[in-house]
Amino acid sequence: MNTVGDAYWNPQAHMPTARSRRLVITRGEGIWLETSSGERLIDATSSLWHANIGHGRERLARAAYDQMTKLETYHTFGRTVNEPALQLADWLAAEAPMAGAKVMLTSGGSDSVDLACKLARRHWQLEGRPGKKLILSRHNGYHGLHAFGTSVAGLGYNREGYGADSLVPETARISTNDLAEVGRSVLQLGPENIAAIIAEPVIGTGGVVGPAEGYLEGLEALCRQHDILFIADEVITGFGRTGHMFASQRWGIVPDIVTMAKGITSGYAPLGGVLVAPRVADRFFTGPDAPIFRHGLTYSGHATACVVAMANLEVLAEESLVEEAGRLEAVLELMVKPLRDSELVVDVRAGAGFMAGVQLREEVDADRIIDACQASGVLIRTIHDNTLQICPPFICTDDDVAQIVDAIDGALTSYGGPR
């Protein structure tokens, strides 16, 4: 006889391990989580990078309830649309890092990346330059797991096992932070073949890697020089994680396309979107012969999700949480710095947003570190290169940040070597 939940297949999981170490989260309030076994834990990773305003906000639940009793949603294909989608799109366009942006809404980050890459290729077909099909992405970059996201992944293990190097053939990887090397790659591949470069301003899942000085600005200039579209993947960094509404604004870049999700609702509803600059969008809005972009999702502009997003954005503004994230960035950077002294640590990366990565030596059993942190009341996880991800909600206090770092420090100190 199967146990409760035996049928569930966890994403991105080695299932025998996931089932033997299953952790069931039953409740969340603020920065705190409760488990089915009664543990109370700090959410040190904002769930999957998205719980920016914390858990259990009744205001967002009531916003969803009120909208559902009025109109849960209605599709936005063709000429129909709902009011929350229109209102949210106007807000996003006003806050975008490029003037005059148009907005397409999706169900999440992977959807947004898929849309952005398709739109980039469609743009060049309409420009009469059909050879421009390549999408370039950074080594260690992560862009979701739809077909395009899998194909442009800078993490090789996410592209492997499908019978080809890339599900969508026309992709290639560029240097993570060496701008000169990127320039050489562009010339080698041929600018006439490249549709777009997609880049996270701060690489998230690939290890929390901030941009080298001048890298993002140089990447944008390189795209302008060679007539390549620049896609900023702000699925993680958007909506305050770097102390600005968008990380593009922090580093002074103006992308052609911006992908977003996660922090747009702080995880209270599945929603994503794409900001599109006039250079790409205008031709679809002008004249009787305007082309149609044949892309859409059943839940594009989902009315309830859009209302939840607006409530979330109001909380960010009313509580000055974007500014608070900027302040907490410095607090976290200072507190994690001593972790570099541990013989178990290869590197500590911080200072490019309210997040940090503590990279452990390859031979360190990260599960033991995670379990020790959990015993100290902190829930954490590992990402690429055996790296501990720290990415707390914006409502943390300095003492909360200290508790997270102290738990990691204690786990490193008590670690007895590989078993």
C-alpha positions as a Markdown table, in Angstrom:
| # | Residue | x | y | z |
|---|---|---|---|---|
| 1 | Met | 0.0 | 0.0 | 0.0 |
| 2 | Asn | 1.4 | 3.4 | -1.0 |
| 3 | Thr | 2.0 | 6.1 | 1.6 |
| 4 | Val | 0.5 | 9.5 | 1.4 |
| 5 | Gly | 2.2 | 11.6 | -1.3 |
| 6 | Asp | 4.0 | 8.5 | -2.7 |
| 7 | Ala | 3.0 | 9.5 | -6.3 |
| 8 | Tyr | 4.6 | 13.0 | -6.1 |
| 9 | Trp | 7.6 | 13.4 | -8.4 |
| 10 | Asn | 9.8 | 16.3 | -7.2 |
| 11 | Pro | 11.3 | 18.6 | -9.8 |
| 12 | Gln | 15.1 | 18.6 | -10.1 |
| 13 | Ala | 15.4 | 15.7 | -7.7 |
| 14 | His | 17.1 | 12.4 | -7.3 |
| 15 | Met | 13.9 | 10.7 | -6.2 |
| 16 | Pro | 15.3 | 7.9 | -3.9 |
| 17 | Thr | 17.1 | 10.6 | -2.0 |
| 18 | Ala | 14.3 | 13.1 | -2.1 |
| 19 | Arg | 11.8 | 10.5 | -0.7 |
| 20 | Ser | 14.1 | 9.4 | 2.1 |
| 21 | Arg | 14.8 | 13.0 | 3.1 |
| 22 | Arg | 11.4 | 14.5 | 2.4 |
| 23 | Leu | 10.6 | 17.7 | 4.3 |
| 24 | Val | 6.9 | 18.7 | 4.2 |
| 25 | Ile | 6.3 | 22.5 | 4.7 |
| 26 | Thr | 2.9 | 23.1 | 6.2 |
| 27 | Arg | 2.8 | 26.7 | 7.2 |
| 28 | Gly | 4.6 | 30.0 | 6.7 |
| 29 | Glu | 4.5 | 33.3 | 8.5 |
| 30 | Gly | 6.9 | 36.2 | 7.8 |
| 31 | Ile | 10.4 | 34.7 | 7.5 |
| 32 | Trp | 9.3 | 31.5 | 9.4 |
| 33 | Leu | 8.2 | 28.1 | 8.1 |
| 34 | Glu | 6.7 | 25.2 | 10.0 |
| 35 | Thr | 7.1 | 21.5 | 9.0 |
| 36 | Ser | 4.8 | 18.5 | 9.4 |
| 37 | Ser | 7.1 | 17.4 | 12.2 |
| 38 | Gly | 6.6 | 20.6 | 14.1 |
| 39 | Glu | 9.9 | 22.3 | 13.4 |
| 40 | Arg | 10.1 | 26.1 | 13.1 |
| 41 | Leu | 12.7 | 27.3 | 10.6 |
| 42 | Ile | 13.9 | 30.5 | 9.1 |
| 43 | Asp | 13.4 | 30.5 | 5.3 |
| 44 | Ala | 17.0 | 31.5 | 4.4 |
| 45 | Thr | 16.3 | 31.0 | 0.6 |
| 46 | Ser | 13.0 | 32.8 | 0.2 |
| 47 | Ser | 11.6 | 29.4 | -1.0 |
| 48 | Leu | 12.9 | 29.3 | -4.6 |
| 49 | Trp | 14.3 | 32.9 | -4.6 |
| 50 | His | 10.8 | 34.5 | -4.5 |
| 51 | Ala | 9.3 | 35.0 | -1.0 |
| 52 | Asn | 10.4 | 38.7 | -1.0 |
| 53 | Ile | 7.7 | 40.0 | 1.3 |
| 54 | Gly | 7.6 | 36.9 | 3.5 |
| 55 | His | 4.9 | 34.3 | 4.0 |
| 56 | Gly | 1.3 | 34.4 | 5.2 |
| 57 | Arg | 0.2 | 38.0 | 4.1 |
| 58 | Glu | -3.5 | 38.1 | 4.6 |
| 59 | Arg | -3.7 | 41.2 | 2.4 |
| 60 | Leu | -2.7 | 39.2 | -0.6 |
| 61 | Ala | -5.1 | 36.3 | 0.2 |
| 62 | Arg | -8.0 | 38.8 | 0.5 |
| 63 | Ala | -7.0 | 40.4 | -2.8 |
| 64 | Ala | -7.1 | 37.0 | -4.5 |
| 65 | Tyr | -10.5 | 36.2 | -2.8 |
| 66 | Asp | -12.1 | 39.5 | -3.8 |
| 67 | Gln | -11.0 | 39.1 | -7.4 |
| 68 | Met | -12.1 | 35.4 | -7.6 |
| 69 | Thr | -15.6 | 36.3 | -6.4 |
| 70 | Lys | -15.7 | 39.0 | -9.1 |
| 71 | Leu | -13.9 | 37.3 | -12.0 |
| 72 | Glu | -11.3 | 34.6 | -11.4 |
| 73 | Thr | -9.9 | 35.2 | -14.9 |
| 74 | Tyr | -10.7 | 35.4 | -18.5 |
| 75 | His | -8.3 | 34.7 | -21.4 |
| 76 | Thr | -6.5 | 37.6 | -23.1 |
| 77 | Phe | -6.1 | 36.1 | -26.6 |
| 78 | Gly | -7.2 | 38.3 | -29.5 |
| 79 | Arg | -9.2 | 41.3 | -28.5 |
| 80 | Thr | -10.3 | 40.2 | -25.0 |
| 81 | Val | -8.6 | 41.3 | -21.8 |
| 82 | Asn | -9.3 | 41.8 | -18.2 |
| 83 | Glu | -8.9 | 44.9 | -16.1 |
| 84 | Pro | -6.2 | 43.6 | -13.7 |
| 85 | Ala | -4.0 | 42.6 | -16.6 |
| 86 | Leu | -4.2 | 46.1 | -18.1 |
| 87 | Gln | -3.5 | 47.8 | -14.8 |
| 88 | Leu | -0.5 | 45.6 | -14.0 |
| 89 | Ala | 0.9 | 46.1 | -17.5 |
| 90 | Asp | 0.8 | 49.9 | -17.1 |
| 91 | Trp | 2.5 | 49.7 | -13.8 |
| 92 | Leu | 5.3 | 47.4 | -15.1 |
| 93 | Ala | 5.8 | 49.6 | -18.2 |
| 94 | Ala | 6.2 | 52.7 | -15.9 |
| 95 | Glu | 8.8 | 51.0 | -13.8 |
| 96 | Ala | 10.7 | 49.3 | -16.6 |
| 97 | Pro | 14.4 | 50.0 | -17.2 |
| 98 | Met | 13.6 | 51.0 | -20.8 |
| 99 | Ala | 11.2 | 53.8 | -21.9 |
| 100 | Gly | 8.0 | 52.9 | -23.8 |
| 101 | Ala | 8.1 | 49.2 | -23.0 |
| 102 | Lys | 5.2 | 46.9 | -23.9 |
| 103 | Val | 4.3 | 44.0 | -21.6 |
| 104 | Met | 3.4 | 40.4 | -22.2 |
| 105 | Leu | 2.4 | 38.3 | -19.2 |
| 106 | Thr | 3.2 | 34.6 | -18.6 |
| 107 | Ser | 2.8 | 32.0 | -15.9 |
| 108 | Gly | 6.4 | 32.1 | -14.6 |
| 109 | Gly | 10.1 | 32.5 | -15.4 |
| 110 | Ser | 10.6 | 29.6 | -17.7 |
| 111 | Asp | 7.6 | 30.8 | -19.7 |
| 112 | Ser | 9.1 | 34.3 | -19.9 |
| 113 | Val | 12.5 | 33.0 | -21.1 |
| 114 | Asp | 10.8 | 30.9 | -23.8 |
| 115 | Leu | 8.8 | 33.9 | -25.0 |
| 116 | Ala | 11.8 | 36.2 | -25.0 |
| 117 | Cys | 14.0 | 33.9 | -27.1 |
| 118 | Lys | 11.2 | 33.2 | -29.6 |
| 119 | Leu | 10.5 | 36.9 | -29.9 |
| 120 | Ala | 14.2 | 37.7 | -30.5 |
| 121 | Arg | 14.3 | 35.2 | -33.4 |
| 122 | Arg | 11.0 | 36.5 | -34.7 |
| 123 | His | 12.3 | 40.0 | -34.7 |
| 124 | Trp | 15.2 | 39.2 | -37.0 |
| 125 | Gln | 13.0 | 37.2 | -39.4 |
| 126 | Leu | 10.8 | 40.3 | -39.7 |
| 127 | Glu | 13.9 | 42.4 | -40.2 |
| 128 | Gly | 14.7 | 40.3 | -43.3 |
| 129 | Arg | 17.8 | 38.9 | -41.6 |
| 130 | Pro | 16.9 | 35.2 | -41.3 |
| 131 | Gly | 20.5 | 34.2 | -40.5 |
| 132 | Lys | 20.3 | 35.8 | -37.0 |
| 133 | Lys | 19.1 | 32.8 | -35.0 |
| 134 | Leu | 21.8 | 32.1 | -32.4 |
| 135 | Ile | 21.0 | 32.8 | -28.7 |
| 136 | Leu | 24.1 | 33.2 | -26.6 |
| 137 | Ser | 24.1 | 32.7 | -22.8 |
| 138 | Arg | 26.7 | 32.8 | -20.1 |
| 139 | His | 28.5 | 29.8 | -18.6 |
| 140 | Asn | 26.8 | 28.9 | -15.3 |
| 141 | Gly | 23.7 | 30.9 | -16.3 |
| 142 | Tyr | 20.3 | 29.5 | -15.6 |
| 143 | His | 17.2 | 30.4 | -17.6 |
| 144 | Gly | 14.5 | 27.9 | -16.5 |
| 145 | Leu | 13.8 | 24.5 | -18.0 |
| 146 | His | 11.4 | 24.9 | -20.9 |
| 147 | Ala | 12.8 | 24.0 | -24.3 |
| 148 | Phe | 14.6 | 27.3 | -24.9 |
| 149 | Gly | 15.7 | 27.6 | -21.2 |
| 150 | Thr | 17.1 | 24.1 | -21.3 |
| 151 | Ser | 18.9 | 24.9 | -24.5 |
| 152 | Val | 20.5 | 28.1 | -23.4 |
| 153 | Ala | 21.4 | 26.8 | -19.9 |
| 154 | Gly | 25.0 | 27.5 | -18.9 |
| 155 | Leu | 24.9 | 24.5 | -16.6 |
| 156 | Gly | 25.8 | 21.5 | -18.8 |
| 157 | Tyr | 23.9 | 18.9 | -16.7 |
| 158 | Asn | 20.6 | 20.7 | -17.5 |
| 159 | Arg | 21.2 | 20.3 | -21.2 |
| 160 | Glu | 22.3 | 16.7 | -21.1 |
| 161 | Gly | 20.3 | 13.5 | -21.8 |
| 162 | Tyr | 18.0 | 14.6 | -24.6 |
| 163 | Gly | 19.9 | 13.2 | -27.6 |
| 164 | Ala | 21.5 | 16.5 | -28.7 |
| 165 | Asp | 23.7 | 19.1 | -27.3 |
| 166 | Ser | 20.8 | 21.6 | -27.4 |
| 167 | Leu | 17.1 | 21.0 | -27.7 |
| 168 | Val | 16.9 | 24.2 | -29.8 |
| 169 | Pro | 20.0 | 23.8 | -32.0 |
| 170 | Glu | 21.1 | 27.5 | -32.4 |
| 171 | Thr | 22.6 | 28.2 | -29.0 |
| 172 | Ala | 26.1 | 28.8 | -27.6 |
| 173 | Arg | 27.8 | 29.7 | -24.4 |
| 174 | Ile | 30.0 | 32.8 | -23.7 |
| 175 | Ser | 32.3 | 33.7 | -20.8 |
| 176 | Thr | 30.6 | 34.4 | -17.5 |
| 177 | Asn | 32.5 | 37.6 | -16.7 |
| 178 | Asp | 35.4 | 38.1 | -19.2 |
| 179 | Leu | 34.1 | 40.7 | -21.6 |
| 180 | Ala | 37.1 | 40.4 | -23.9 |
| 181 | Glu | 36.5 | 36.7 | -24.3 |
| 182 | Val | 32.8 | 37.4 | -25.1 |
| 183 | Gly | 33.9 | 39.8 | -27.8 |
| 184 | Arg | 36.1 | 37.1 | -29.4 |
| 185 | Ser | 33.3 | 34.6 | -29.2 |
| 186 | Val | 30.9 | 37.0 | -31.0 |
| 187 | Leu | 33.4 | 37.5 | -33.8 |
| 188 | Gln | 34.1 | 33.8 | -34.1 |
| 189 | Leu | 30.4 | 32.9 | -34.3 |
| 190 | Gly | 29.6 | 35.9 | -36.5 |
| 191 | Pro | 27.4 | 38.8 | -35.5 |
| 192 | Glu | 25.3 | 38.2 | -38.6 |
| 193 | Asn | 24.3 | 34.8 | -37.0 |
| 194 | Ile | 23.4 | 36.0 | -33.5 |
| 195 | Ala | 19.9 | 37.0 | -32.6 |
| 196 | Ala | 20.4 | 37.8 | -28.9 |
| 197 | Ile | 22.5 | 37.5 | -25.8 |
| 198 | Ile | 20.6 | 36.6 | -22.6 |
| 199 | Ala | 22.2 | 37.2 | -19.2 |
| 200 | Glu | 21.2 | 37.3 | -15.6 |
| 201 | Pro | 22.5 | 40.5 | -14.1 |
| 202 | Val | 23.5 | 38.4 | -11.1 |
| 203 | Ile | 23.8 | 34.7 | -11.8 |
| 204 | Gly | 21.5 | 32.9 | -9.3 |
| 205 | Thr | 21.3 | 29.1 | -9.5 |
| 206 | Gly | 24.7 | 29.0 | -11.1 |
| 207 | Gly | 26.3 | 30.0 | -7.7 |
| 208 | Val | 25.3 | 33.6 | -6.9 |
| 209 | Val | 27.9 | 35.3 | -9.1 |
| 210 | Gly | 27.8 | 39.1 | -9.4 |
| 211 | Pro | 28.9 | 40.8 | -12.6 |
| 212 | Ala | 32.6 | 41.8 | -12.9 |
| 213 | Glu | 33.1 | 45.6 | -13.0 |
| 214 | Gly | 31.9 | 46.9 | -16.3 |
| 215 | Tyr | 30.8 | 43.5 | -17.6 |
| 216 | Leu | 27.1 | 44.2 | -18.0 |
| 217 | Glu | 27.6 | 47.7 | -19.4 |
| 218 | Gly | 30.2 | 46.3 | -21.8 |
| 219 | Leu | 27.9 | 43.4 | -22.8 |
| 220 | Glu | 25.2 | 45.9 | -23.7 |
| 221 | Ala | 27.7 | 48.0 | -25.7 |
| 222 | Leu | 28.8 | 44.9 | -27.6 |
| 223 | Cys | 25.2 | 44.1 | -28.5 |
| 224 | Arg | 24.7 | 47.6 | -29.8 |
| 225 | Gln | 27.9 | 47.5 | -31.8 |
| 226 | His | 27.0 | 44.2 | -33.5 |
| 227 | Asp | 23.2 | 44.7 | -33.8 |
| 228 | Ile | 22.4 | 41.9 | -31.3 |
| 229 | Leu | 19.4 | 42.0 | -29.0 |
| 230 | Phe | 20.2 | 42.1 | -25.3 |
| 231 | Ile | 17.9 | 40.1 | -23.0 |
| 232 | Ala | 18.2 | 40.7 | -19.2 |
| 233 | Asp | 16.9 | 37.7 | -17.3 |
| 234 | Glu | 15.6 | 39.4 | -14.2 |
| 235 | Val | 13.5 | 36.4 | -13.0 |
| 236 | Ile | 15.4 | 36.4 | -9.7 |
| 237 | Thr | 16.8 | 40.0 | -9.5 |
| 238 | Gly | 13.6 | 41.8 | -10.5 |
| 239 | Phe | 11.4 | 43.5 | -7.9 |
| 240 | Gly | 14.0 | 44.6 | -5.4 |
| 241 | Arg | 16.6 | 41.9 | -4.8 |
| 242 | Thr | 19.5 | 44.2 | -5.7 |
| 243 | Gly | 18.1 | 47.3 | -4.0 |
| 244 | His | 16.5 | 48.6 | -7.2 |
| 245 | Met | 13.2 | 47.6 | -8.8 |
| 246 | Phe | 15.2 | 46.0 | -11.6 |
| 247 | Ala | 18.9 | 45.1 | -11.4 |
| 248 | Ser | 19.3 | 46.7 | -14.9 |
| 249 | Gln | 18.7 | 50.0 | -13.2 |
| 250 | Arg | 21.4 | 49.4 | -10.6 |
| 251 | Trp | 24.0 | 48.7 | -13.3 |
| 252 | Gly | 22.7 | 51.4 | -15.7 |
| 253 | Ile | 21.9 | 49.0 | -18.6 |
| 254 | Val | 18.9 | 49.4 | -21.0 |
| 255 | Pro | 18.0 | 45.9 | -22.4 |
| 256 | Asp | 15.8 | 45.3 | -25.4 |
| 257 | Ile | 13.9 | 42.6 | -23.5 |
| 258 | Val | 13.6 | 41.9 | -19.8 |
| 259 | Thr | 12.2 | 38.6 | -18.4 |
| 260 | Met | 10.6 | 38.6 | -14.9 |
| 261 | Ala | 8.7 | 36.4 | -12.5 |
| 262 | Lys | 9.2 | 35.3 | -8.9 |
| 263 | Gly | 9.2 | 38.6 | -7.0 |
| 264 | Ile | 6.4 | 40.0 | -9.1 |
| 265 | Thr | 4.0 | 38.2 | -6.7 |
| 266 | Ser | 6.5 | 37.1 | -4.0 |
| 267 | Gly | 5.2 | 33.6 | -4.9 |
| 268 | Tyr | 1.6 | 34.2 | -3.8 |
| 269 | Ala | 0.4 | 33.3 | -7.4 |
| 270 | Pro | 2.2 | 32.0 | -10.4 |
| 271 | Leu | 3.0 | 34.9 | -12.7 |
| 272 | Gly | 5.7 | 36.1 | -15.0 |
| 273 | Gly | 6.2 | 38.6 | -17.7 |
| 274 | Val | 8.4 | 40.1 | -20.4 |
| 275 | Leu | 9.2 | 43.8 | -21.0 |
| 276 | Val | 9.8 | 44.6 | -24.6 |
| 277 | Ala | 11.5 | 47.8 | -25.8 |
| 278 | Pro | 9.9 | 49.8 | -28.7 |
| 279 | Arg | 12.7 | 48.7 | -31.0 |
| 280 | Val | 11.2 | 45.2 | -30.9 |
| 281 | Ala | 7.6 | 45.9 | -30.0 |
| 282 | Asp | 6.5 | 48.8 | -32.1 |
| 283 | Arg | 6.1 | 47.0 | -35.4 |
| 284 | Phe | 3.5 | 44.7 | -33.8 |
| 285 | Phe | 1.4 | 47.7 | -32.7 |
| 286 | Thr | 1.4 | 49.9 | -35.9 |
| 287 | Gly | -0.7 | 49.8 | -39.0 |
| 288 | Pro | -3.2 | 47.4 | -40.6 |
| 289 | Asp | -0.4 | 45.2 | -41.9 |
| 290 | Ala | 1.2 | 44.8 | -38.5 |
| 291 | Pro | 2.5 | 41.2 | -37.9 |
| 292 | Ile | 1.1 | 38.9 | -35.2 |
| 293 | Phe | 3.4 | 37.3 | -32.7 |
| 294 | Arg | 1.9 | 33.8 | -32.6 |
| 295 | His | 2.6 | 33.1 | -28.9 |
| 296 | Gly | 0.4 | 32.9 | -25.8 |
| 297 | Leu | -0.5 | 30.9 | -22.7 |
| 298 | Thr | -4.0 | 30.1 | -21.3 |
| 299 | Tyr | -3.1 | 32.0 | -18.2 |
| 300 | Ser | -1.4 | 35.0 | -19.8 |
| 301 | Gly | -2.7 | 37.9 | -17.8 |
| 302 | His | -4.5 | 35.8 | -15.3 |
| 303 | Ala | -6.8 | 38.2 | -13.5 |
| 304 | Thr | -6.3 | 36.9 | -10.0 |
| 305 | Ala | -2.6 | 36.5 | -10.3 |
| 306 | Cys | -2.4 | 40.1 | -11.6 |
| 307 | Val | -4.4 | 41.4 | -8.6 |
| 308 | Val | -2.1 | 39.5 | -6.3 |
| 309 | Ala | 0.9 | 41.1 | -8.0 |
| 310 | Met | -0.5 | 44.6 | -7.6 |
| 311 | Ala | -1.0 | 43.9 | -3.9 |
| 312 | Asn | 2.5 | 42.6 | -3.6 |
| 313 | Leu | 3.9 | 45.6 | -5.3 |
| 314 | Glu | 1.9 | 47.9 | -3.0 |
| 315 | Val | 3.5 | 46.1 | 0.0 |
| 316 | Leu | 7.0 | 46.6 | -1.4 |
| 317 | Ala | 6.3 | 50.3 | -1.8 |
| 318 | Glu | 4.5 | 51.0 | 1.4 |
| 319 | Glu | 7.1 | 49.2 | 3.6 |
| 320 | Ser | 10.1 | 50.5 | 1.5 |
| 321 | Leu | 11.2 | 46.9 | 1.1 |
| 322 | Val | 13.3 | 47.5 | -2.1 |
| 323 | Glu | 15.3 | 50.1 | -0.2 |
| 324 | Glu | 15.5 | 47.7 | 2.8 |
| 325 | Ala | 16.9 | 44.9 | 0.6 |
| 326 | Gly | 19.6 | 47.4 | -0.5 |
| 327 | Arg | 20.5 | 48.0 | 3.1 |
| 328 | Leu | 20.4 | 44.4 | 4.1 |
| 329 | Glu | 22.8 | 43.6 | 1.2 |
| 330 | Ala | 25.6 | 45.3 | 3.1 |
| 331 | Val | 24.6 | 43.6 | 6.4 |
| 332 | Leu | 24.7 | 40.2 | 4.8 |
| 333 | Glu | 28.0 | 40.9 | 2.9 |
| 334 | Leu | 29.7 | 41.9 | 6.2 |
| 335 | Met | 28.3 | 38.9 | 8.2 |
| 336 | Val | 29.3 | 36.2 | 5.7 |
| 337 | Lys | 32.8 | 37.5 | 5.1 |
| 338 | Pro | 34.3 | 35.5 | 8.0 |
| 339 | Leu | 33.0 | 32.2 | 6.6 |
| 340 | Arg | 35.9 | 32.5 | 4.1 |
| 341 | Asp | 38.2 | 31.4 | 6.9 |
| 342 | Ser | 36.7 | 27.9 | 7.1 |
| 343 | Glu | 38.8 | 25.2 | 5.6 |
| 344 | Leu | 35.6 | 23.7 | 4.2 |
| 345 | Val | 34.9 | 26.8 | 2.1 |
| 346 | Val | 36.2 | 27.6 | -1.4 |
| 347 | Asp | 34.7 | 31.0 | -1.8 |
| 348 | Val | 32.0 | 33.4 | -0.4 |
| 349 | Arg | 30.2 | 35.5 | -3.0 |
| 350 | Ala | 28.2 | 38.5 | -1.8 |
| 351 | Gly | 27.7 | 42.2 | -2.4 |
| 352 | Ala | 25.6 | 42.1 | -5.6 |
| 353 | Gly | 22.2 | 42.1 | -4.0 |
| 354 | Phe | 20.6 | 40.7 | -0.9 |
| 355 | Met | 21.9 | 37.3 | -1.5 |
| 356 | Ala | 25.1 | 35.3 | -1.1 |
| 357 | Gly | 26.7 | 32.0 | -2.1 |
| 358 | Val | 29.0 | 30.0 | 0.2 |
| 359 | Gln | 30.8 | 27.5 | -2.0 |
| 360 | Leu | 31.9 | 24.4 | -0.1 |
| 361 | Arg | 34.8 | 22.2 | -1.1 |
| 362 | Glu | 33.7 | 19.5 | -3.5 |
| 363 | Glu | 34.3 | 16.7 | -1.0 |
| 364 | Val | 32.2 | 18.3 | 1.7 |
| 365 | Asp | 28.8 | 16.5 | 2.2 |
| 366 | Ala | 26.5 | 19.5 | 1.9 |
| 367 | Asp | 23.5 | 17.5 | 3.2 |
| 368 | Arg | 25.2 | 17.3 | 6.6 |
| 369 | Ile | 25.7 | 21.1 | 6.6 |
| 370 | Ile | 22.1 | 21.5 | 5.6 |
| 371 | Asp | 20.9 | 19.2 | 8.3 |
| 372 | Ala | 23.0 | 20.9 | 11.0 |
| 373 | Cys | 21.6 | 24.3 | 9.9 |
| 374 | Gln | 18.1 | 22.8 | 10.1 |
| 375 | Ala | 18.8 | 21.6 | 13.7 |
| 376 | Ser | 19.7 | 25.3 | 14.4 |
| 377 | Gly | 16.4 | 26.5 | 13.0 |
| 378 | Val | 17.5 | 27.6 | 9.5 |
| 379 | Leu | 16.3 | 26.0 | 6.3 |
| 380 | Ile | 18.9 | 26.3 | 3.5 |
| 381 | Arg | 19.8 | 24.5 | 0.3 |
| 382 | Thr | 22.7 | 23.9 | -2.1 |
| 383 | Ile | 22.9 | 25.1 | -5.7 |
| 384 | His | 25.6 | 24.8 | -8.4 |
| 385 | Asp | 29.2 | 23.9 | -7.3 |
| 386 | Asn | 28.2 | 22.7 | -3.8 |
| 387 | Thr | 27.2 | 26.3 | -3.0 |
| 388 | Leu | 24.9 | 27.2 | -0.1 |
| 389 | Gln | 22.3 | 29.7 | -1.2 |
| 390 | Ile | 21.4 | 32.6 | 1.1 |
| 391 | Cys | 18.6 | 34.7 | -0.2 |
| 392 | Pro | 16.2 | 35.7 | 2.6 |
| 393 | Pro | 13.0 | 37.7 | 2.5 |
| 394 | Phe | 13.3 | 41.4 | 2.6 |
| 395 | Ile | 11.5 | 41.6 | 5.9 |
| 396 | Cys | 14.5 | 40.1 | 7.8 |
| 397 | Thr | 16.1 | 42.0 | 10.6 |
| 398 | Asp | 19.8 | 42.2 | 11.1 |
| 399 | Asp | 19.4 | 39.6 | 13.9 |
| 400 | Asp | 17.7 | 37.2 | 11.5 |
| 401 | Val | 20.5 | 37.5 | 9.1 |
| 402 | Ala | 23.0 | 36.9 | 11.9 |
| 403 | Gln | 21.0 | 33.7 | 12.9 |
| 404 | Ile | 21.3 | 32.4 | 9.4 |
| 405 | Val | 25.0 | 33.0 | 9.2 |
| 406 | Asp | 25.6 | 31.7 | 12.7 |
| 407 | Ala | 23.8 | 28.5 | 11.8 |
| 408 | Ile | 26.1 | 28.0 | 8.8 |
| 409 | Asp | 29.2 | 28.9 | 10.8 |
| 410 | Gly | 28.2 | 26.4 | 13.5 |
| 411 | Ala | 27.5 | 23.7 | 10.9 |
| 412 | Leu | 31.0 | 24.3 | 9.3 |
| 413 | Thr | 32.7 | 24.2 | 12.7 |
| 414 | Ser | 31.0 | 21.0 | 13.9 |
| 415 | Tyr | 31.6 | 19.2 | 10.5 |
| 416 | Gly | 33.8 | 16.1 | 11.1 |
| 417 | Gly | 34.8 | 15.3 | 7.5 |
| 418 | Pro | 33.4 | 13.0 | 4.9 |
| 419 | Arg | 31.6 | 9.8 | 6.0 |
